[in-house]
Coordinates of C-alpha atoms and ligand atoms in Angstrom, one line a residue:
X1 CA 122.1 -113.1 116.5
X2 CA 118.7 -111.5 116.2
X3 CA 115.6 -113.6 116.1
X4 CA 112.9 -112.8 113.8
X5 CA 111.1 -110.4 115.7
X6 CA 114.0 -108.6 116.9
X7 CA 114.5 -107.9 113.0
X8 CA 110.9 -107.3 111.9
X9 CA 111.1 -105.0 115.0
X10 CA 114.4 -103.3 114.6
X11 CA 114.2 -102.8 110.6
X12 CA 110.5 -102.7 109.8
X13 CA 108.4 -101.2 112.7
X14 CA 107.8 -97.7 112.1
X15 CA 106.0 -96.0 115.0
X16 CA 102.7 -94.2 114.6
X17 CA 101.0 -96.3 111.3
X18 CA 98.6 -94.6 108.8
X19 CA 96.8 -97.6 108.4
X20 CA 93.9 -98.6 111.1
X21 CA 96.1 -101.6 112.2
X22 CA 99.8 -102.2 111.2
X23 CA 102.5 -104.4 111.7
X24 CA 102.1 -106.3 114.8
X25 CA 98.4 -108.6 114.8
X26 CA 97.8 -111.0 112.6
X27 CA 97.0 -108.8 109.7
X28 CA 96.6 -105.3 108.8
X29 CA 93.6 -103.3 109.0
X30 CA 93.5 -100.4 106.3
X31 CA 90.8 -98.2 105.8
X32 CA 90.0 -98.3 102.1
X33 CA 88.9 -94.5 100.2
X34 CA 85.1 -94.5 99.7
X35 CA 84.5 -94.6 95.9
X36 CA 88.0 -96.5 94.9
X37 CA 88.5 -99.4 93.7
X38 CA 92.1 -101.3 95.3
X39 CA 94.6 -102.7 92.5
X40 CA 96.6 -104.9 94.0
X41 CA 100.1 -106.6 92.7
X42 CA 102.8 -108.7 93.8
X43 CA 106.6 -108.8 92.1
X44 CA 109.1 -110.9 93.5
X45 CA 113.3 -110.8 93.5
X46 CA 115.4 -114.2 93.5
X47 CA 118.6 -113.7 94.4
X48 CA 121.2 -114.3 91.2
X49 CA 118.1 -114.7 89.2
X50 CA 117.0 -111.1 89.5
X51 CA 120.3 -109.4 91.4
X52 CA 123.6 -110.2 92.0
X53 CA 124.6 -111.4 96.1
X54 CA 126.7 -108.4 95.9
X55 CA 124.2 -105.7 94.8
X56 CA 124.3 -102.8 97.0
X57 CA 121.6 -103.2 99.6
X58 CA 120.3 -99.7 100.0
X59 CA 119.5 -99.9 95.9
X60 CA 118.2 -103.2 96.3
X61 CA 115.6 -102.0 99.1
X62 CA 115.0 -98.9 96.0
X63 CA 114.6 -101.6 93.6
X64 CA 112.2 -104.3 95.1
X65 CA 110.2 -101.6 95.5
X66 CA 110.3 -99.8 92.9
X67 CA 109.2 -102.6 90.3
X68 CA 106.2 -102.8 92.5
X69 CA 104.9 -99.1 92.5
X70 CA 105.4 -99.0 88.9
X71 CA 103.2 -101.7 88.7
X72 CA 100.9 -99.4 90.0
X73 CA 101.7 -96.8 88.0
X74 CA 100.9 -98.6 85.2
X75 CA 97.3 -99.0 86.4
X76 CA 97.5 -94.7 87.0
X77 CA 96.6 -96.1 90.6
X78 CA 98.0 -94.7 93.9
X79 CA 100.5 -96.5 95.8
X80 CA 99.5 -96.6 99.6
X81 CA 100.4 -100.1 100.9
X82 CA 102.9 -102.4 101.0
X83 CA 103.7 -105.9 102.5
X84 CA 107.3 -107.4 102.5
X85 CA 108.1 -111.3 102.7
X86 CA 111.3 -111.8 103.0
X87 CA 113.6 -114.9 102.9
X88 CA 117.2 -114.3 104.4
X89 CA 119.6 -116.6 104.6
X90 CA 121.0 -117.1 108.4
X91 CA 124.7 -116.2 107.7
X92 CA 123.6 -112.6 106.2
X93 CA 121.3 -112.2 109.4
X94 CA 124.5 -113.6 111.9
X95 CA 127.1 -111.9 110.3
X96 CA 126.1 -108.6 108.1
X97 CA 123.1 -106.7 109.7
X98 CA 124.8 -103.7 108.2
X99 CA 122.5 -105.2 105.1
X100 CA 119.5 -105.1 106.8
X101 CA 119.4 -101.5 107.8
X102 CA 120.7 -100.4 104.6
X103 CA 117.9 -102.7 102.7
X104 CA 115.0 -100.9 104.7
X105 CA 116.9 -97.6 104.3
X106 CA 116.6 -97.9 100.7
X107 CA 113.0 -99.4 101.3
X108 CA 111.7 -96.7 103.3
X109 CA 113.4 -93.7 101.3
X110 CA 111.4 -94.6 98.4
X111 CA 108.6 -95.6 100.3
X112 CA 108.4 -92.5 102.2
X113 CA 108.6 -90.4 98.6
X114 CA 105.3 -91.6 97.3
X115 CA 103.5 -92.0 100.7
X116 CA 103.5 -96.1 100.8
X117 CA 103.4 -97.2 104.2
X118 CA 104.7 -100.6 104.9
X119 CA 102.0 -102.7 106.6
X120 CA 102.7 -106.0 107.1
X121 CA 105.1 -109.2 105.6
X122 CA 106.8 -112.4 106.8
X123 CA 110.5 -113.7 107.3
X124 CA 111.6 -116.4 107.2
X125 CA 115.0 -118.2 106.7
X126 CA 116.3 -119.3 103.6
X127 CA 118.0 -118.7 100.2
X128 CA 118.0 -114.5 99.8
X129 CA 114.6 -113.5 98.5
X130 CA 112.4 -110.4 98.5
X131 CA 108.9 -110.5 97.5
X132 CA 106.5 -107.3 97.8
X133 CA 102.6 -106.9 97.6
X134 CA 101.7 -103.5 96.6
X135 CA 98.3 -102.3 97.4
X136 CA 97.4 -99.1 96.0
X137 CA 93.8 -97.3 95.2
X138 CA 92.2 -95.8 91.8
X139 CA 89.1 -94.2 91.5
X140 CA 86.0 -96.6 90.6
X141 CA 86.1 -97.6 86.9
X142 CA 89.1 -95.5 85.8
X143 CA 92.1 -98.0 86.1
X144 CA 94.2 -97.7 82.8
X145 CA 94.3 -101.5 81.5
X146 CA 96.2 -102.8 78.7
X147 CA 93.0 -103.7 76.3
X148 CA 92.0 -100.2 75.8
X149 CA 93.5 -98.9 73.2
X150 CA 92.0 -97.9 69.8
X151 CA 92.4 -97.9 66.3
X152 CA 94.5 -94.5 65.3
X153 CA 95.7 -93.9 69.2
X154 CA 99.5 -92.9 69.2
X155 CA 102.0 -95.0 71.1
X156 CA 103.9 -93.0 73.6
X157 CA 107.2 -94.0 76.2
X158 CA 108.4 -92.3 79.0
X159 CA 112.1 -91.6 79.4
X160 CA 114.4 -93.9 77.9
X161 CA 115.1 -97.5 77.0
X162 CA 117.5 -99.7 77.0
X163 CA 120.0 -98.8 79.2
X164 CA 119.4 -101.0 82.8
X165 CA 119.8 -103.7 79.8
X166 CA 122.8 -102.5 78.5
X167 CA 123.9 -102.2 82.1
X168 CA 123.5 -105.5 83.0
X169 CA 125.4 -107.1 79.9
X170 CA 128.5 -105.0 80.7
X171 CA 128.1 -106.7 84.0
X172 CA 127.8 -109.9 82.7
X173 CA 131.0 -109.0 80.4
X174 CA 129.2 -108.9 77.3
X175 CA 129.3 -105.4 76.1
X176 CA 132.0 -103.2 77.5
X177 CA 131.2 -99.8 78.8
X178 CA 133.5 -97.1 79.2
X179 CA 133.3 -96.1 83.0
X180 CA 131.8 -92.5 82.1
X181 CA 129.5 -94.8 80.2
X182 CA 128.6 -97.2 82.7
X183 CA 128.1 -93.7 85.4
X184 CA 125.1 -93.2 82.7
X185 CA 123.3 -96.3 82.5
X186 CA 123.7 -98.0 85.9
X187 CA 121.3 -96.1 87.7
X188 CA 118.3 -97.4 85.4
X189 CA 119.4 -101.1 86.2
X190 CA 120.0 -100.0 90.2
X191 CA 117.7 -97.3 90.9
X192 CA 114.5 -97.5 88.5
X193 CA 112.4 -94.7 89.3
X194 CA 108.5 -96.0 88.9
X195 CA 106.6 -93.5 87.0
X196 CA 104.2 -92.8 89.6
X197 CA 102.8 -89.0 89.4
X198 CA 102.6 -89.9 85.3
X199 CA 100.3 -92.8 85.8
X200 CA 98.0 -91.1 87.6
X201 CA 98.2 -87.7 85.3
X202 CA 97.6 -90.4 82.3
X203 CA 94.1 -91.8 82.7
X204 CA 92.4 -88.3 81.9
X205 CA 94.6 -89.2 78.6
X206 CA 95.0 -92.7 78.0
X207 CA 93.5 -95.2 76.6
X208 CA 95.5 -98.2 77.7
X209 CA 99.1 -98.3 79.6
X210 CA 102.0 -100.7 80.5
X211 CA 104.8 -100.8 82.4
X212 CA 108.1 -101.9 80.2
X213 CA 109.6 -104.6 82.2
X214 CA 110.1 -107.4 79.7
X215 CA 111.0 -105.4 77.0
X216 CA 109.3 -102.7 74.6
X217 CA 108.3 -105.7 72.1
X218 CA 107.1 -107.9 74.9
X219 CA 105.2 -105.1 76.9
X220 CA 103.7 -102.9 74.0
X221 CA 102.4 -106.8 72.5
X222 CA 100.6 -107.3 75.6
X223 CA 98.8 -104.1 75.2
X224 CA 97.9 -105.1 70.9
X225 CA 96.8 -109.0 72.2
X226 CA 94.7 -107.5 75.0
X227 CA 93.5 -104.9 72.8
X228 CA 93.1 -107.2 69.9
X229 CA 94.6 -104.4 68.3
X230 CA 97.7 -104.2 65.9
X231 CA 100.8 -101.2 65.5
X232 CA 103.4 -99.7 63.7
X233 CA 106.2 -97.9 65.4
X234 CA 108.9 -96.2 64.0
X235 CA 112.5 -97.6 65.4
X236 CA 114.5 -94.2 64.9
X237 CA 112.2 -92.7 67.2
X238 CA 112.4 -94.9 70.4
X239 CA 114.0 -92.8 73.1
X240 CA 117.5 -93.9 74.0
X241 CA 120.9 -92.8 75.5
X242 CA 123.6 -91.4 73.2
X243 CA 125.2 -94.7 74.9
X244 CA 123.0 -97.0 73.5
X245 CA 122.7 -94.7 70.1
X246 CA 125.9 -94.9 69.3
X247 CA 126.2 -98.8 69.5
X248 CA 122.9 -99.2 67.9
X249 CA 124.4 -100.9 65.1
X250 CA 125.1 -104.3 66.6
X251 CA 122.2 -106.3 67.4
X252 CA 123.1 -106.6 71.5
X253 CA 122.3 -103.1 71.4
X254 CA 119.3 -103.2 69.3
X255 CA 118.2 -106.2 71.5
X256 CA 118.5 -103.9 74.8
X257 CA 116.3 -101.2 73.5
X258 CA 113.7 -103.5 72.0
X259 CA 113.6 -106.5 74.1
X260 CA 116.2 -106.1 76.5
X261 CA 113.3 -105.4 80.0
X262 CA 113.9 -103.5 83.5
X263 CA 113.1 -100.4 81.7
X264 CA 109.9 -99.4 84.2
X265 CA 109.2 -96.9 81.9
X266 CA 105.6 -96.7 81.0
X267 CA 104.0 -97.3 77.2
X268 CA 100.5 -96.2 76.5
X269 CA 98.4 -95.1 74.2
X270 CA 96.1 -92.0 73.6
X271 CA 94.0 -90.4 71.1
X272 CA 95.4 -87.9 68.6
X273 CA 93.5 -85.4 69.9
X274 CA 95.5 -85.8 73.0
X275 CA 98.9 -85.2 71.5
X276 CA 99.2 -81.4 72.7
X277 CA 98.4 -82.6 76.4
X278 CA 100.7 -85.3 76.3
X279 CA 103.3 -83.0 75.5
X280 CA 102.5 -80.4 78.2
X281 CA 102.4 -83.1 80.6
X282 CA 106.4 -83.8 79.9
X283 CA 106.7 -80.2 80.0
X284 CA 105.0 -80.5 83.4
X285 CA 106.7 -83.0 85.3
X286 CA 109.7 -83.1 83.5
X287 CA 110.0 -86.4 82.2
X288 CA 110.7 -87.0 78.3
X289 CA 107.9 -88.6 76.4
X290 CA 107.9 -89.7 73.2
X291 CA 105.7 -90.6 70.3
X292 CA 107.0 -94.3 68.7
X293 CA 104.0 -95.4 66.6
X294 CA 100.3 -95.6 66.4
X295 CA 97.5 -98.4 66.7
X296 CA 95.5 -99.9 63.9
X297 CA 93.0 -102.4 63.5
X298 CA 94.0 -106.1 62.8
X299 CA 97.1 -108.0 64.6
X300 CA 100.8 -107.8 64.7
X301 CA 103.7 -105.3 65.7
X302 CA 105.5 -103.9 62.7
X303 CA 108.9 -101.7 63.4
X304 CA 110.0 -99.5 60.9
X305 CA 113.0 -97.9 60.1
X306 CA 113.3 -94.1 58.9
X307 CA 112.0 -94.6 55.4
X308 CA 109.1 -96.5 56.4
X309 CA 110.4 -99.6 55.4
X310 CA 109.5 -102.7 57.7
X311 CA 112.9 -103.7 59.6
X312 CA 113.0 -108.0 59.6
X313 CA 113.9 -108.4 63.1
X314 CA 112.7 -112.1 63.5
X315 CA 116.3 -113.4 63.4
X316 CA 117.2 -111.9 66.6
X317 CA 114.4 -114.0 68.0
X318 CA 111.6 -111.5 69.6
X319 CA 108.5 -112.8 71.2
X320 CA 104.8 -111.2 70.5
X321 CA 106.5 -110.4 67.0
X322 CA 105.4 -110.7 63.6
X323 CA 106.7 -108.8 60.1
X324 CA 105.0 -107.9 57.2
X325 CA 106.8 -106.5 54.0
Ligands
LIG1 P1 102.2 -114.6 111.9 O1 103.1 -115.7 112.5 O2 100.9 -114.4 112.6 O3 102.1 -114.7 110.4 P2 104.5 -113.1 112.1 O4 105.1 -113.4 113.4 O5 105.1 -113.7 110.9 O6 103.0 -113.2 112.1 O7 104.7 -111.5 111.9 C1 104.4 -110.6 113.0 C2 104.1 -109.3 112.4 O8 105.2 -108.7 111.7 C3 102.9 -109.3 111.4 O9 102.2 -108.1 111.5 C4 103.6 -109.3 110.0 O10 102.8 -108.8 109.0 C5 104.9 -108.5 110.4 N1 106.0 -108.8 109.5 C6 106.7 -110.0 109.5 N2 107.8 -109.9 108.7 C7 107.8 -108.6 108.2 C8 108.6 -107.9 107.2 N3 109.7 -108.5 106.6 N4 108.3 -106.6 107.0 C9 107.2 -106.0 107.5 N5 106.4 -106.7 108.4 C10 106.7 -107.9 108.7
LIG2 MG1 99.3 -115.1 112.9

């Protein structure tokens, strides 16, 4: 059975680090860009809390990660560290090491797409846990925060939402998907694709930004309460799948799109004037974004529907929700 270091070795020493000092001492050295500022986040998955035992390891190594760097993204800062504490439970370690390698696999791949060099971490033994630190750099002054945004500023979203939610209640058994179905919406769930290249693009743009990981609702009312800020959005206009369209009449579904989280799709907000280069942006890298609304003084998140009339949606239960008629 391999001991500690024999794994740390084996599955997370890369040869020839970027950073002054990496894995190895005590702690990494990095050598920080003159003139940026480091933002700096931690996002941790619990085992059957987060993912399933069974989850595909190679996604899972995507994953952890992922929700991390789009936590940068989300600043508009640039991913360049990383740090890994993981808990493994022994029979894993003694019987399936075929996990491990896939896990850093899927670690690395998506590490090595955006540059983020893994630089340190711990592991221990115990119940199956992965916790990240993300350390990534942003020129002095110009992180996109969520209490920047101003009265008249549109609300835009990146791809689409809803479907790792929809996802995950078919595999809970609560909605079924037909397989072609499921082929479309399982990758958001398994393989989240952090909006890196966009954050950064956004803070010439911008005035505030979010990552969606708790849900449209959730995430777009952090951005109002920090902002002290209120907004209307329109709910015909939120991007979604054809999937998740065509079931939008029964509340699971409407729940997934609005509240159902693991979207790491990015929500911000930016000036009218902005609209045209918002929109060559998408052109640019490709990536759908969409206008749902627009800021306004005062507090509370109203959604409409396509006659402008305010949709009630407190029955389903939202948080950071308030109507008005
Ligand atoms: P210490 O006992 O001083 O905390 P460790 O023996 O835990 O150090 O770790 C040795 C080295 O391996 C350190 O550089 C640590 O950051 C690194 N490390 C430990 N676990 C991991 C991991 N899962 N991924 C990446 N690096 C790791
Ligand atoms: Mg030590």
């Amino acid at each position: 059975m391999s001991s500690e270091f024999d794994i740390i070795r084996r599955y997370f020493t890369r040869t020839a680090p970027q950073a002054v000092l990496g894995i190895g001492d005590d702690a990494a050295l990095i050598d920080v860009t003159p003139g940026t500022e480091l933002a700096v986040s931690t996002d941790t998955l619990v085992c059957d809390r987060h993912f399933f035992a069974a989850t595909d390891p190679y996604r899972l190594g995507h994953k952890s990660l992922a929700v991390n760097l789009s936590d940068m993204a989300a600043m508009g800062a640039k991913p360049r560290w990383a740090l890994l504490a993981l808990t493994l439970p022994q029979q894993l370690v003694k019987h399936n090491e075929t996990w491990l390698q896939q896990f850093s696999a899927g670690f690395f791949a998506l590490a090595d797409k955006h540059q983020v060099e893994l630089i340190g971490g711990d592991t221990t033994a115990g119940p199956l846990n992965i916790g990240i630190q993300i350390l990534g750099e942003i020129a002095k002054g110009k992180a996109l925060r969520r209490s920047g945004a101003k009265n008249g500023d549109d609300i835009w979203v990146s791809g689409m939402l809803g479907n790792a939610a929809l996802a995950l209640n078919h595999e809970l058994g609560k909605i079924t998907l037909q397989p072609d179905e499921i082929d479309q919406c399982l990758p958001a769930l398994l393989t989240p694709e952090p909006r890196i290249e966009l954050g950064q693009r956004l803070i010439a743009l911008a005035h505030s930004a979010i990552d969606i990981s708790d849900g449209l609702l959730a995430d777009l009312g952090h951005i109002l309460e920090n902002s002290g800020k209120s907004a209307v959005i329109q709910l015909e206009s939120i991007p979604c799948s054809a999937v998740l369209k065509k079931r939008l009449p029964q509340s699971q579904a409407l729940h997934c799109l609005l509240a159902g989280g693991d979207d790491y799709e990015l929500c911000f907000t930016a000036p009218a004037a902005h609209r045209e280069a918002v929109a060559g942006l998408s052109t640019e890298l490709g990536i759908p974004l969409t206008r749902i609304g627009e800021i306004a003084a005062g507090e509370g998140l109203i959604v409409t529907d396509a006659h402008g009339k305010t949709l009630t949606l407190e029955t389903t239960g939202y948080d950071h929700f308030t109507t008005r008629n």
